[in-house]
Structures are given as structure tokens and as C-alpha cells.
Amino acid sequence: MANPKKGPEVQQADFGPWNVSSVKSHILKSEGPEREKFEKELELPQVPEMIFADNILKLHHQSGFGLYFCALDALKLVDAHNDPLKVAAAKVWREARSDCEHIKNVVKPFDWTFTTDYRGTLYGQPGAEMKVLETTEHIDIEKLKQRERICFYDDIMLFEDELSDNGCAVLSVKIRVMPASFFILLRFFMRVDQVMVRISDTRIYHEISWNYILREYTCRDEVAENLKVPPHVLTDPNEVSKHLPVRKEIIEKLQFPEASQSNTDDPNTQGAVR
């Protein structure tokens, strides 16, 4: 008798006025109605080998607004008409092209590394969603290094591709909720062997007494010939990121709608995950 299909793994917790939930499910099948429906939402002539279409991290505020992270919205931001890597690393791209079957098999130009500057999806009723504002306020990384009790944690894969054994492209999101704050890291890691390494990080931080969320996006990359590091470093995002110059940085404040701001003063919303 065949084993029954394993259902999705669902976790959730309440954090003051927020409900935090995560879903981890199976890889999207290579064919079938679910696959067809997913691909119809995209202009891409090709999608990553491993797509976790049902995986999601969602933070919902009791006032009706929130944010979530999913593979489909991330892939919608991949360039479906141009090959940016051909421009960014023209010399090494031409040299690699002679040996890289994956590149040679690309008929219609598109970003076959699946680079995306996705920073999460905001939602809410018109006039009652978070406003995205520029800010100079940074996330206090030193504060995040302090030892605190972890009330909720998850690490969710959104998509992955090995670029026909010529590297990798991975998008994942992690969250940890502490007694009075939460922190999210959405990371895109791309490595094309002998060509380029790129890391795009979106860090999101909120303290329960705030009426806003801080969101910092940084994109770092470098062509391989400029990376004078041992080979094993190139495959470790945490290590190689120390050697990649910042190419782009966006610092934002996600301001709560006015109707929700009184909730931060409500004693019933103060406190840790329960």
C-alpha cells in the first residue's frame, strides 16, 4: 500500500497584534494543472528547477494589513526579456559561454540566473495598507546579536536552481521572533561558476512598540576573477558576502496605517509570542 501524501507543514504563533504563519510544502510538479497555472502567471520562458509554490511566510496584523513572501511574486520580478549577466560580466560571460551548455541552450534572452530584487509583498485594503517611506534609520545589528529567547523560528525555501550544474540560484526566507521583536532575512544567492557571485539580502525588523517596520535591501556582487578567495568560500553565502562590494542599497520604513497605530498602545497587544 502506498504511503499517503504528506501534507504541508504549518506553523503559526501570535505576537502582540500580529499573527505569524509559515507553510512548507512539496516541490511544484514538473507537469500538471498546478504547474500550468503557476507558469501562466509568468512571462519567463523557463523557471527554476525546484519551485516551492505553496511555501509562504506571512505576517498578518489584526487591523487587516501585513506582508508575505512567496516564490511566484519573486519570480515575477525576474527580467523575462534581457540577459543582464551578459552586460554585467561581458568578458567572462563570453569566455564561459563556450563551455556552458546552459547558456548556449538559452534561445530567448532572459535572466537565466533568476535574479530578483523581491523584498516581500505588502497587502491591505485601499487606504489601510502600510506606506513605504524613505528613511535614514538603520536596523540595529548589534542589538540583534544580543542573546534573546527565540519564541518562533522558521527557514523556508522558495526556489532553487543549479543552472545546469554551472552554479546555483537560491531564494529563501528566515524568521525569528523574540519576546518583543521579530527579524526576517530574505536572501537571494546566485553563483555562476567562473563568472559571478551575487547576494541580495532584505532584512526586516520590528519592535512591538513601534508603529512601523524597518526594511533594508542590499545587493552585492562581483565577477569571479576579482574574488581572490579559496574555492570553498564561493559556495558559502555568509563567507563570500564579506568579499562582495555593495552595488545597491535601499532603506525603507513601512509605516502602519493610522487606524492601527492605537494598537501599539493597547496593553492587550503588549507581550511576547503566545
Coordinates of N, CA and C in Angstrom, one line a residue, residues 156-240:
I156 N 12.5 28.9 5.3 CA 11.6 28.5 4.2 C 12.3 28.7 2.9
M157 N 12.4 27.6 2.1 CA 12.9 27.6 0.7 C 11.8 28.1 -0.2
L158 N 12.1 29.0 -1.1 CA 11.1 29.5 -2.1 C 11.4 28.9 -3.5
F159 N 12.7 29.0 -3.9 CA 13.1 28.3 -5.2 C 14.6 28.0 -5.2
E160 N 14.9 27.1 -6.1 CA 16.4 26.8 -6.2 C 16.6 26.2 -7.6
D161 N 17.7 26.5 -8.2 CA 18.1 26.0 -9.5 C 19.6 25.9 -9.5
E162 N 20.1 24.8 -10.1 CA 21.6 24.5 -10.2 C 22.2 25.1 -11.5
L163 N 21.4 25.8 -12.3 CA 21.9 26.4 -13.5 C 22.7 25.3 -14.4
S164 N 22.0 24.2 -14.5 CA 22.6 23.1 -15.3 C 24.0 22.7 -14.8
D165 N 24.2 22.6 -13.5 CA 25.5 22.3 -12.8 C 26.6 23.3 -13.1
N166 N 26.2 24.6 -13.4 CA 27.1 25.6 -13.6 C 27.1 26.7 -12.4
G167 N 26.4 26.3 -11.3 CA 26.3 27.2 -10.2 C 25.0 27.0 -9.4
C168 N 24.5 28.1 -9.0 CA 23.2 27.9 -8.2 C 22.5 29.3 -8.2
A169 N 21.2 29.2 -8.0 CA 20.3 30.4 -7.7 C 19.3 29.9 -6.7
V170 N 19.4 30.5 -5.5 CA 18.5 30.1 -4.4 C 17.9 31.3 -3.7
L171 N 16.6 31.2 -3.5 CA 15.8 32.2 -2.7 C 15.2 31.5 -1.5
S172 N 15.5 32.1 -0.3 CA 14.9 31.5 0.9 C 14.6 32.7 1.9
V173 N 13.8 32.4 2.8 CA 13.4 33.4 3.8 C 13.5 32.8 5.2
K174 N 14.1 33.5 6.2 CA 14.1 33.0 7.6 C 13.5 34.1 8.4
I175 N 12.9 33.6 9.5 CA 12.3 34.5 10.5 C 12.6 34.0 11.9
R176 N 12.9 34.9 12.8 CA 12.9 34.6 14.2 C 12.2 35.7 15.0
V177 N 11.4 35.2 15.9 CA 10.6 36.1 16.7 C 11.1 36.0 18.2
M178 N 11.4 37.2 18.7 CA 11.9 37.3 20.1 C 10.7 37.8 21.0
P179 N 10.9 37.9 22.3 CA 9.8 38.4 23.1 C 9.2 39.7 22.7
A180 N 10.0 40.6 22.2 CA 9.5 42.0 21.9 C 9.8 42.4 20.5
S181 N 10.3 41.5 19.6 CA 10.6 42.0 18.2 C 10.6 40.8 17.3
F182 N 10.7 41.1 16.0 CA 10.9 40.0 15.0 C 11.9 40.5 14.0
F183 N 12.6 39.5 13.4 CA 13.6 39.8 12.4 C 13.4 38.8 11.3
I184 N 13.5 39.3 10.0 CA 13.4 38.4 8.8 C 14.5 38.7 7.9
L185 N 15.1 37.6 7.4 CA 16.1 37.7 6.3 C 15.6 37.0 5.1
L186 N 15.4 37.7 4.0 CA 15.1 37.2 2.7 C 16.4 37.2 1.9
R187 N 16.9 36.1 1.5 CA 18.2 36.1 0.8 C 18.1 35.4 -0.6
F188 N 18.6 36.1 -1.6 CA 18.8 35.5 -2.9 C 20.3 35.3 -3.1
F189 N 20.7 34.1 -3.4 CA 22.2 33.8 -3.5 C 22.3 33.2 -4.9
M190 N 23.2 33.8 -5.7 CA 23.5 33.4 -7.1 C 25.0 33.2 -7.3
R191 N 25.3 32.1 -7.9 CA 26.7 31.8 -8.2 C 26.8 31.2 -9.6
V192 N 27.5 31.8 -10.5 CA 27.7 31.2 -11.8 C 29.2 31.0 -11.9
D193 N 29.6 29.7 -11.8 CA 31.0 29.3 -11.7 C 31.9 30.0 -12.8
Q194 N 33.0 30.6 -12.2 CA 34.0 31.3 -13.1 C 33.4 32.6 -13.7
V195 N 32.2 33.0 -13.3 CA 31.6 34.2 -13.9 C 31.3 35.3 -12.8
M196 N 30.4 35.0 -11.9 CA 30.0 36.0 -10.9 C 29.3 35.3 -9.7
V197 N 29.4 36.1 -8.6 CA 28.6 35.7 -7.4 C 27.8 37.0 -7.0
R198 N 26.6 36.7 -6.6 CA 25.7 37.8 -6.2 C 24.8 37.4 -5.0
I199 N 24.7 38.3 -4.1 CA 23.8 38.1 -2.9 C 22.9 39.4 -2.8
S200 N 21.6 39.1 -2.7 CA 20.6 40.2 -2.5 C 19.9 39.9 -1.2
D201 N 20.1 40.7 -0.2 CA 19.5 40.5 1.1 C 18.5 41.5 1.5
T202 N 17.3 41.1 2.0 CA 16.3 42.0 2.5 C 16.2 41.7 4.0
R203 N 16.5 42.6 4.8 CA 16.4 42.5 6.3 C 15.2 43.3 6.8
I204 N 14.4 42.7 7.6 CA 13.1 43.3 8.1 C 13.1 43.2 9.6
Y205 N 12.9 44.3 10.3 CA 12.9 44.3 11.7 C 11.8 45.1 12.3
H206 N 11.2 44.6 13.3 CA 10.1 45.4 14.0 C 10.1 45.1 15.5
E207 N 9.9 46.2 16.3 CA 9.8 46.1 17.7 C 8.3 46.3 18.0
I208 N 7.8 45.6 19.0 CA 6.3 45.5 19.3 C 5.8 46.9 19.6
S209 N 6.6 47.8 20.1 CA 6.1 49.1 20.5 C 6.1 50.1 19.3
W210 N 6.7 49.7 18.2 CA 6.7 50.6 17.0 C 5.5 50.6 16.2
N211 N 5.2 51.7 15.5 CA 4.1 51.7 14.5 C 4.7 51.7 13.1
Y212 N 5.8 51.0 12.9 CA 6.4 50.9 11.6 C 7.3 49.6 11.7
I213 N 7.8 49.3 10.5 CA 8.7 48.2 10.3 C 9.9 48.8 9.5
L214 N 11.1 48.4 9.8 CA 12.3 48.8 9.0 C 12.6 47.7 8.0
R215 N 12.9 48.1 6.8 CA 13.3 47.2 5.7 C 14.5 47.7 5.0
E216 N 15.5 46.9 5.0 CA 16.8 47.2 4.4 C 17.1 46.2 3.3
Y217 N 17.4 46.7 2.1 CA 17.7 45.8 0.9 C 19.1 46.2 0.5
T218 N 20.0 45.2 0.3 CA 21.3 45.4 -0.2 C 21.6 44.3 -1.3
C219 N 22.2 44.8 -2.4 CA 22.6 43.8 -3.4 C 24.1 43.9 -3.5
R220 N 24.8 42.8 -3.4 CA 26.3 42.7 -3.5 C 26.6 41.8 -4.6
D221 N 27.6 42.1 -5.4 CA 28.1 41.1 -6.4 C 29.5 41.5 -6.9
E222 N 30.1 40.5 -7.5 CA 31.5 40.7 -8.0 C 31.7 39.6 -9.0
V223 N 32.5 39.9 -10.1 CA 32.9 38.9 -11.1 C 33.9 38.0 -10.4
A224 N 33.9 36.8 -10.8 CA 34.7 35.8 -10.2 C 36.2 36.1 -10.2
E225 N 36.7 36.7 -11.3 CA 38.1 36.9 -11.5 C 38.7 37.9 -10.4
N226 N 37.8 38.7 -9.8 CA 38.2 39.7 -8.8 C 38.1 39.1 -7.4
L227 N 37.6 37.9 -7.3 CA 37.4 37.3 -5.9 C 38.6 36.4 -5.6
K228 N 39.5 36.9 -4.9 CA 40.7 36.2 -4.5 C 40.5 35.4 -3.2
V229 N 39.7 34.4 -3.3 CA 39.3 33.7 -2.1 C 39.4 32.2 -2.4
P230 N 39.6 31.3 -1.3 CA 39.6 29.9 -1.6 C 38.2 29.4 -2.2
P231 N 38.3 28.4 -3.0 CA 37.1 27.9 -3.7 C 35.9 27.6 -2.7
H232 N 36.1 27.1 -1.5 CA 35.0 26.8 -0.7 C 34.3 28.0 -0.2
V233 N 34.9 29.1 -0.2 CA 34.3 30.4 0.2 C 33.2 30.8 -0.7
L234 N 33.4 30.5 -2.0 CA 32.4 30.9 -3.1 C 31.1 30.2 -2.9
T235 N 31.1 29.1 -2.2 CA 29.8 28.3 -2.1 C 29.1 28.6 -0.7
D236 N 29.7 29.5 0.1 CA 29.2 29.8 1.4 C 28.7 31.2 1.4
P237 N 27.4 31.5 1.3 CA 26.9 32.8 1.2 C 27.3 33.7 2.4
N238 N 27.4 33.2 3.6 CA 27.8 34.0 4.7 C 29.2 34.5 4.6
E239 N 30.1 33.6 4.1 CA 31.5 33.9 4.0 C 31.8 34.8 2.8
V240 N 31.2 34.4 1.6 CA 31.6 35.2 0.4 C 31.0 36.6 0.4

